[in-house]
Structure formats: C-alpha cells, structure tokens
mmCIF file of C-alpha atoms in Angstrom:
data_model
loop_
_atom_site.group_PDB
_atom_site.id
_atom_site.type_symbol
_atom_site.label_atom_id
_atom_site.label_comp_id
_atom_site.label_asym_id
_atom_site.label_seq_id
_atom_site.Cartn_x
_atom_site.Cartn_y
_atom_site.Cartn_z
ATOM 1 C CA MET P 1271 -46.439 -29.384 -22.065
ATOM 2 C CA ASP P 1272 -46.282 -31.913 -25.201
ATOM 3 C CA ASN P 1273 -42.923 -32.446 -26.620
ATOM 4 C CA LEU P 1274 -43.679 -30.095 -29.645
ATOM 5 C CA ILE P 1275 -42.688 -32.287 -32.668
ATOM 6 C CA GLY P 1276 -41.158 -30.311 -35.554
ATOM 7 C CA ILE P 1277 -42.040 -27.004 -33.778
ATOM 8 C CA ASP P 1278 -38.422 -25.503 -33.560
ATOM 9 C CA SER P 1279 -37.765 -25.396 -37.174
ATOM 10 C CA ARG P 1280 -41.210 -23.750 -37.893
ATOM 11 C CA VAL P 1281 -40.551 -21.251 -35.074
ATOM 12 C CA GLU P 1282 -37.184 -20.464 -36.601
ATOM 13 C CA GLU P 1283 -38.659 -19.682 -39.999
ATOM 14 C CA VAL P 1284 -40.948 -17.301 -38.591
ATOM 15 C CA ASN P 1285 -38.293 -15.822 -36.466
ATOM 16 C CA THR P 1286 -36.022 -15.171 -39.487
ATOM 17 C CA LEU P 1287 -38.425 -12.855 -40.689
ATOM 18 C CA LEU P 1288 -37.474 -10.602 -37.810
ATOM 19 C CA LEU P 1289 -33.870 -10.574 -38.888
ATOM 20 C CA GLY P 1290 -32.131 -8.347 -41.298
ATOM 21 C CA VAL P 1291 -34.462 -5.235 -40.361
ATOM 22 C CA GLY P 1292 -33.806 -2.244 -38.414
ATOM 23 C CA VAL P 1293 -34.101 -2.526 -34.626
ATOM 24 C CA ASP P 1294 -36.282 0.793 -34.721
ATOM 25 C CA ASP P 1295 -38.653 -0.501 -37.298
ATOM 26 C CA VAL P 1296 -42.161 -1.895 -36.502
ATOM 27 C CA HIS P 1297 -42.462 -5.490 -37.806
ATOM 28 C CA PHE P 1298 -45.776 -7.000 -38.978
ATOM 29 C CA ILE P 1299 -45.497 -10.740 -39.333
ATOM 30 C CA GLY P 1300 -48.057 -13.131 -40.824
ATOM 31 C CA ILE P 1301 -48.316 -16.764 -39.931
ATOM 32 C CA TRP P 1302 -50.960 -18.659 -42.185
ATOM 33 C CA GLY P 1303 -52.005 -22.041 -43.224
ATOM 34 C CA MET P 1304 -54.899 -24.328 -43.068
ATOM 35 C CA GLY P 1305 -56.801 -24.863 -39.854
ATOM 36 C CA GLY P 1306 -55.140 -27.341 -37.292
ATOM 37 C CA ILE P 1307 -51.727 -26.993 -38.853
ATOM 38 C CA GLY P 1308 -50.158 -25.417 -35.716
ATOM 39 C CA LYS P 1309 -50.246 -21.640 -36.578
ATOM 40 C CA THR P 1310 -51.333 -20.860 -32.833
ATOM 41 C CA THR P 1311 -48.633 -23.227 -31.315
ATOM 42 C CA ILE P 1312 -45.982 -21.515 -33.286
ATOM 43 C CA ALA P 1313 -47.094 -18.129 -32.260
ATOM 44 C CA LYS P 1314 -47.255 -19.148 -28.713
ATOM 45 C CA VAL P 1315 -43.726 -20.741 -28.602
ATOM 46 C CA LEU P 1316 -42.466 -17.435 -30.264
ATOM 47 C CA PHE P 1317 -44.365 -15.183 -28.008
ATOM 48 C CA ASP P 1318 -42.998 -16.964 -24.744
ATOM 49 C CA ARG P 1319 -39.318 -16.862 -26.006
ATOM 50 C CA ILE P 1320 -39.439 -13.059 -27.032
ATOM 51 C CA SER P 1321 -42.073 -11.317 -24.823
ATOM 52 C CA HIS P 1322 -39.282 -10.336 -22.190
ATOM 53 C CA GLN P 1323 -37.863 -8.031 -24.797
ATOM 54 C CA PHE P 1324 -40.889 -5.648 -24.782
ATOM 55 C CA GLU P 1325 -42.495 -2.949 -22.594
ATOM 56 C CA PHE P 1326 -45.825 -4.489 -23.076
ATOM 57 C CA SER P 1327 -47.061 -7.739 -24.583
ATOM 58 C CA SER P 1328 -50.445 -9.513 -25.250
ATOM 59 C CA PHE P 1329 -51.537 -12.464 -26.899
ATOM 60 C CA ILE P 1330 -55.240 -12.339 -28.126
ATOM 61 C CA SER P 1331 -56.430 -15.852 -28.811
ATOM 62 C CA ASP P 1332 -59.399 -17.047 -30.799
ATOM 63 C CA VAL P 1333 -59.910 -13.705 -32.338
ATOM 64 C CA ARG P 1334 -62.409 -15.087 -34.804
ATOM 65 C CA ARG P 1335 -64.456 -16.886 -32.202
ATOM 66 C CA ASN P 1336 -64.330 -13.978 -29.768
ATOM 67 C CA VAL P 1337 -65.599 -11.585 -32.364
ATOM 68 C CA GLU P 1338 -68.441 -14.125 -33.378
ATOM 69 C CA THR P 1339 -69.492 -14.494 -29.641
ATOM 70 C CA SER P 1340 -69.009 -11.154 -28.139
ATOM 71 C CA GLY P 1341 -68.312 -8.686 -30.919
ATOM 72 C CA LEU P 1342 -65.344 -6.670 -31.938
ATOM 73 C CA VAL P 1343 -65.766 -3.886 -29.433
ATOM 74 C CA GLN P 1344 -65.622 -6.193 -26.733
ATOM 75 C CA LEU P 1345 -62.257 -7.504 -27.911
ATOM 76 C CA GLN P 1346 -61.029 -4.010 -28.217
ATOM 77 C CA LYS P 1347 -62.170 -3.679 -24.493
ATOM 78 C CA LYS P 1348 -60.290 -6.687 -23.324
ATOM 79 C CA LEU P 1349 -57.028 -5.490 -24.991
ATOM 80 C CA ILE P 1350 -57.251 -1.975 -23.555
ATOM 81 C CA SER P 1351 -58.256 -3.458 -20.146
ATOM 82 C CA ARG P 1352 -54.878 -5.421 -20.407
ATOM 83 C CA MET P 1353 -53.120 -2.218 -21.281
ATOM 84 C CA LEU P 1354 -54.443 -0.031 -18.445
ATOM 85 C CA GLY P 1355 -55.179 -2.831 -15.816
ATOM 86 C CA LYS P 1356 -58.512 -1.720 -15.314
ATOM 87 C CA GLU P 1357 -62.064 -2.123 -16.860
ATOM 88 C CA ILE P 1358 -63.114 0.724 -19.433
ATOM 89 C CA ASN P 1359 -66.621 1.716 -20.443
ATOM 90 C CA GLY P 1360 -68.175 1.414 -23.923
ATOM 91 C CA TRP P 1361 -67.347 3.150 -27.287
ATOM 92 C CA ASP P 1362 -67.574 2.589 -30.858
ATOM 93 C CA PHE P 1363 -65.083 0.945 -33.142
ATOM 94 C CA ASP P 1364 -63.245 4.095 -34.055
ATOM 95 C CA GLU P 1365 -62.905 5.353 -30.468
ATOM 96 C CA GLY P 1366 -61.652 1.975 -29.242
ATOM 97 C CA ALA P 1367 -58.959 2.078 -32.300
ATOM 98 C CA MET P 1368 -57.754 5.537 -30.959
ATOM 99 C CA LYS P 1369 -57.439 4.371 -27.472
ATOM 100 C CA ILE P 1370 -55.465 1.339 -28.544
ATOM 101 C CA ARG P 1371 -53.094 3.541 -30.535
ATOM 102 C CA GLY P 1372 -52.820 6.171 -27.929
ATOM 103 C CA PHE P 1373 -51.376 3.396 -25.600
ATOM 104 C CA LEU P 1374 -49.111 1.737 -28.071
ATOM 105 C CA ARG P 1375 -47.709 4.541 -29.976
ATOM 106 C CA LEU P 1376 -44.866 5.252 -27.466
ATOM 107 C CA ARG P 1377 -44.094 1.790 -26.186
ATOM 108 C CA LYS P 1378 -42.194 -1.145 -27.641
ATOM 109 C CA VAL P 1379 -44.799 -3.600 -27.944
ATOM 110 C CA LEU P 1380 -45.370 -7.375 -28.780
ATOM 111 C CA LEU P 1381 -48.954 -7.999 -29.793
ATOM 112 C CA VAL P 1382 -50.289 -11.299 -31.213
ATOM 113 C CA LEU P 1383 -53.608 -11.718 -32.948
ATOM 114 C CA ASP P 1384 -54.543 -15.196 -33.254
ATOM 115 C CA ASP P 1385 -57.178 -16.787 -35.852
ATOM 116 C CA VAL P 1386 -58.092 -13.476 -37.659
ATOM 117 C CA ASN P 1387 -60.573 -13.948 -40.375
ATOM 118 C CA HIS P 1388 -61.600 -10.468 -41.236
ATOM 119 C CA SER P 1389 -59.991 -7.219 -42.309
ATOM 120 C CA ASP P 1390 -61.963 -5.165 -39.661
ATOM 121 C CA GLN P 1391 -60.201 -7.146 -36.883
ATOM 122 C CA LEU P 1392 -56.815 -5.855 -38.243
ATOM 123 C CA ASP P 1393 -58.061 -2.433 -38.914
ATOM 124 C CA TYR P 1394 -59.360 -2.030 -35.274
ATOM 125 C CA LEU P 1395 -57.209 -4.115 -33.299
ATOM 126 C CA ALA P 1396 -53.735 -3.824 -34.904
ATOM 127 C CA GLY P 1397 -53.855 -0.888 -36.996
ATOM 128 C CA LYS P 1398 -50.816 0.044 -39.113
ATOM 129 C CA GLU P 1399 -47.047 0.620 -38.048
ATOM 130 C CA ASP P 1400 -47.634 4.226 -37.044
ATOM 131 C CA TRP P 1401 -49.780 2.894 -34.117
ATOM 132 C CA TYR P 1402 -46.546 1.510 -32.418
ATOM 133 C CA GLY P 1403 -43.352 2.473 -30.604
ATOM 134 C CA PHE P 1404 -39.884 1.639 -32.193
ATOM 135 C CA GLY P 1405 -39.072 -2.104 -32.255
ATOM 136 C CA SER P 1406 -42.602 -3.310 -31.929
ATOM 137 C CA VAL P 1407 -43.703 -6.555 -33.235
ATOM 138 C CA VAL P 1408 -47.307 -7.500 -34.289
ATOM 139 C CA ILE P 1409 -47.797 -11.221 -35.133
ATOM 140 C CA ILE P 1410 -50.900 -12.363 -36.970
ATOM 141 C CA THR P 1411 -52.288 -15.736 -37.510
ATOM 142 C CA THR P 1412 -55.054 -16.495 -40.211
ATOM 143 C CA ARG P 1413 -56.135 -19.188 -42.478
ATOM 144 C CA ASP P 1414 -56.494 -16.322 -45.334
ATOM 145 C CA ALA P 1415 -53.063 -15.280 -46.733
ATOM 146 C CA HIS P 1416 -55.017 -12.566 -48.620
ATOM 147 C CA LEU P 1417 -56.088 -10.826 -45.409
ATOM 148 C CA LEU P 1418 -52.422 -10.343 -44.693
ATOM 149 C CA VAL P 1419 -51.696 -9.125 -48.125
ATOM 150 C CA LYS P 1420 -54.732 -6.629 -48.162
ATOM 151 C CA HIS P 1421 -53.298 -5.292 -44.646
ATOM 152 C CA GLY P 1422 -49.796 -4.742 -46.335
ATOM 153 C CA VAL P 1423 -48.216 -7.451 -44.181
ATOM 154 C CA VAL P 1424 -45.082 -8.077 -46.277
ATOM 155 C CA ARG P 1425 -43.382 -10.675 -43.985
ATOM 156 C CA ARG P 1426 -45.385 -13.805 -44.215
ATOM 157 C CA SER P 1427 -44.782 -17.425 -43.503
ATOM 158 C CA GLU P 1428 -46.887 -20.435 -44.601
ATOM 159 C CA VAL P 1429 -47.056 -23.231 -42.222
ATOM 160 C CA GLN P 1430 -46.286 -26.602 -43.822
ATOM 161 C CA VAL P 1431 -47.813 -29.925 -42.804
ATOM 162 C CA LEU P 1432 -45.541 -32.289 -40.741
ATOM 163 C CA ASN P 1433 -43.280 -34.662 -42.744
ATOM 164 C CA THR P 1434 -43.906 -38.548 -42.216
ATOM 165 C CA ASN P 1435 -41.185 -38.860 -39.454
ATOM 166 C CA GLU P 1436 -42.659 -35.882 -37.639
ATOM 167 C CA ALA P 1437 -46.070 -37.117 -38.127
ATOM 168 C CA LEU P 1438 -45.383 -40.524 -36.697
ATOM 169 C CA GLN P 1439 -43.647 -39.165 -33.691
ATOM 170 C CA LEU P 1440 -46.424 -36.706 -32.932
ATOM 171 C CA PHE P 1441 -49.165 -39.590 -33.397
ATOM 172 C CA PHE P 1442 -47.139 -42.130 -31.294
ATOM 173 C CA GLN P 1443 -47.027 -39.419 -28.446
ATOM 174 C CA HIS P 1444 -50.711 -39.264 -28.330
ATOM 175 C CA ALA P 1445 -51.720 -42.802 -29.179
ATOM 176 C CA PHE P 1446 -49.108 -44.585 -26.838
ATOM 177 C CA ARG P 1447 -48.101 -41.867 -24.502
ATOM 178 C CA GLU P 1448 -44.676 -43.430 -23.792
ATOM 179 C CA GLY P 1449 -42.620 -45.626 -26.161
ATOM 180 C CA TYR P 1450 -43.675 -47.041 -29.503
ATOM 181 C CA PRO P 1451 -46.299 -49.344 -30.700
ATOM 182 C CA GLU P 1452 -46.176 -53.092 -30.750
ATOM 183 C CA GLN P 1453 -45.413 -54.526 -34.120
ATOM 184 C CA SER P 1454 -49.121 -55.441 -34.691
ATOM 185 C CA TYR P 1455 -50.043 -51.833 -34.449
ATOM 186 C CA CYS P 1456 -47.392 -50.468 -37.067
ATOM 187 C CA ASP P 1457 -49.370 -50.903 -40.281
ATOM 188 C CA LEU P 1458 -52.403 -49.426 -38.674
ATOM 189 C CA CYS P 1459 -50.340 -46.429 -37.537
ATOM 190 C CA ASN P 1460 -48.938 -45.801 -40.882
ATOM 191 C CA GLN P 1461 -52.492 -45.934 -42.246
ATOM 192 C CA VAL P 1462 -53.638 -43.429 -39.633
ATOM 193 C CA VAL P 1463 -50.673 -41.088 -40.449
ATOM 194 C CA LYS P 1464 -51.297 -41.267 -44.252
ATOM 195 C CA TYR P 1465 -54.845 -40.348 -43.563
ATOM 196 C CA ALA P 1466 -54.014 -37.340 -41.574
ATOM 197 C CA LYS P 1467 -51.775 -36.066 -44.223
ATOM 198 C CA GLY P 1468 -49.330 -34.539 -41.591
ATOM 199 C CA LEU P 1469 -51.881 -32.137 -39.991
ATOM 200 C CA PRO P 1470 -50.865 -31.912 -36.293
ATOM 201 C CA LEU P 1471 -54.428 -31.379 -34.999
ATOM 202 C CA ALA P 1472 -55.635 -34.620 -36.896
ATOM 203 C CA LEU P 1473 -52.641 -36.484 -35.555
ATOM 204 C CA LYS P 1474 -53.357 -35.439 -31.903
ATOM 205 C CA VAL P 1475 -57.066 -35.934 -31.917
ATOM 206 C CA LEU P 1476 -56.801 -39.393 -33.625
ATOM 207 C CA GLY P 1477 -53.922 -40.490 -31.517
ATOM 208 C CA SER P 1478 -55.891 -39.451 -28.159
ATOM 209 C CA PHE P 1479 -58.933 -41.260 -29.495
ATOM 210 C CA LEU P 1480 -57.219 -44.427 -30.272
ATOM 211 C CA HIS P 1481 -55.145 -44.628 -27.238
ATOM 212 C CA GLY P 1482 -55.842 -47.776 -25.222
ATOM 213 C CA ARG P 1483 -57.950 -49.315 -27.902
ATOM 214 C CA ASP P 1484 -57.519 -52.893 -29.410
ATOM 215 C CA ILE P 1485 -56.830 -53.672 -33.073
ATOM 216 C CA PRO P 1486 -60.697 -54.133 -33.870
ATOM 217 C CA ALA P 1487 -61.364 -50.744 -32.555
ATOM 218 C CA TRP P 1488 -58.489 -49.296 -34.591
ATOM 219 C CA GLU P 1489 -59.821 -51.034 -37.873
ATOM 220 C CA SER P 1490 -63.265 -49.852 -37.259
ATOM 221 C CA ALA P 1491 -62.251 -46.183 -36.638
ATOM 222 C CA LEU P 1492 -60.145 -46.148 -39.875
ATOM 223 C CA ALA P 1493 -62.993 -47.765 -41.971
ATOM 224 C CA LYS P 1494 -65.184 -44.923 -40.828
ATOM 225 C CA LEU P 1495 -62.590 -42.285 -41.388
ATOM 226 C CA ARG P 1496 -62.167 -43.290 -45.038
ATOM 227 C CA LYS P 1497 -65.863 -42.665 -45.614
ATOM 228 C CA VAL P 1498 -65.294 -39.036 -44.662
ATOM 229 C CA GLY P 1499 -64.187 -36.449 -47.385
ATOM 230 C CA ASN P 1500 -60.991 -34.567 -46.864
ATOM 231 C CA ALA P 1501 -62.870 -31.220 -46.606
ATOM 232 C CA GLU P 1502 -64.744 -32.492 -43.519
ATOM 233 C CA ILE P 1503 -61.707 -34.020 -41.401
ATOM 234 C CA LEU P 1504 -61.423 -30.900 -39.205
ATOM 235 C CA ARG P 1505 -65.020 -30.285 -38.730
ATOM 236 C CA LEU P 1506 -65.679 -33.899 -37.525
ATOM 237 C CA LEU P 1507 -62.474 -34.086 -35.386
ATOM 238 C CA LYS P 1508 -63.297 -30.944 -33.593
#
C-alpha cells in the first residue's frame, strides 16, 4: 500500500466524531468533499482500524456506480448476502430494507456506504438509528453534504485538500517512486502541484503519468493541462 500522505490527521478528525458519545448510542458519521479528495481512503483506513470491534462489518464501495449499473435492489441483495452468507432471491425496496433492518437491529454493526449520491440509497441501505444494535457505527461518504443533512446525519467531517508540503510528498511518491527529483525538475514539480490544488487524485494520476518522462514531455503535459478548465480536471484525469 502507498505511504498514505496526510491520512492520519484526516482519519483522526473523523474518529473524534465518535468520541464523547455514549457507548450504547448508534453513530451516523458523514465524510464529505469534492471528488478525488480522499473520502474513500479515509473511510477504508478507519474501517480497517475499528472493524474488529463489531459483530458484523461491511464496506459497500462505489454505491453510486453500483446503483447506476445494477440498481438499488441488487445492492440490497449484495449487503444481505454478506450478512447471511448466502444468496437471496428477489424483492422490492421496502422488503429489502426490512430484511436489512431485521438482521442489523440486534447486532453491533459497522457499515460503510461509500460514494452515496441519492437519498434513496440512504433510506433503503442505511435506514435510521433504530435499525441497529447498541454501539453500531454507520459511515457515509458523499460529495453532497445536503444528503447528510437531509438524512439527519449531525456528525459530519468535510475533507480538506492537502497542504503544499503534503501535496509535494504525494506527487514525488508517484512521479519519482523513490527519492526526490533532480534540481532540473523542481520548478516543474511546483507547477504541477500548484495546478492540482492539493487534490490527491490529481496528484496521483499526474505523478504516475509523468513518471520516467523527460523535461520536454513534462512541459508539454503542463501546457495542455493549462488549457483545461478546473471543472473538467477530474473528468479528464479519470
């Protein structure tokens, strides 16, 4: 696994949302921010660190994409199959929600729903606090803070971009793999980092793309990037 630059402080910020509340409470935690900023990575690291404390744990990744490709009922089936350890035949949204609630309500559960973009996904996959046993934690990552507010998720953490030092470290990690750039690349590195605006996905993709390329290739890539509007950076990088 990559050396996760800047991740510890961001995971700790989310983890503090779990502090100062009763051990018998059910905790809904929201992690939100723009695409590519590292929400999924934060959720995965936190999941790995605390999942051993729960009777049942499940990380449902790419909720938005899975719903778009297969539908919400299919995602309910995936979650329930993990719970029961076997495949379950079809139903509608409401029946699926009842099955999920029936399994969760007497258990201490850790559930992560990653990249949620519609309130139906929360209503039919996560439900409310009364779906869960005491001490359960539900973590939701999303680009839309309003979804969290609408669902009543009070404990929310907005993920911030990397600072300049963190951004340089992450970019070096992908552009040079080991060590630091030669002096002749330093100014170009600073230009790339300035362009990426602290966005981890942009730094990783640009670093990997520029790895092993000569200075003219770097200059050409930067010239092309400068023609692209900020709103399109993630679409093009992906």
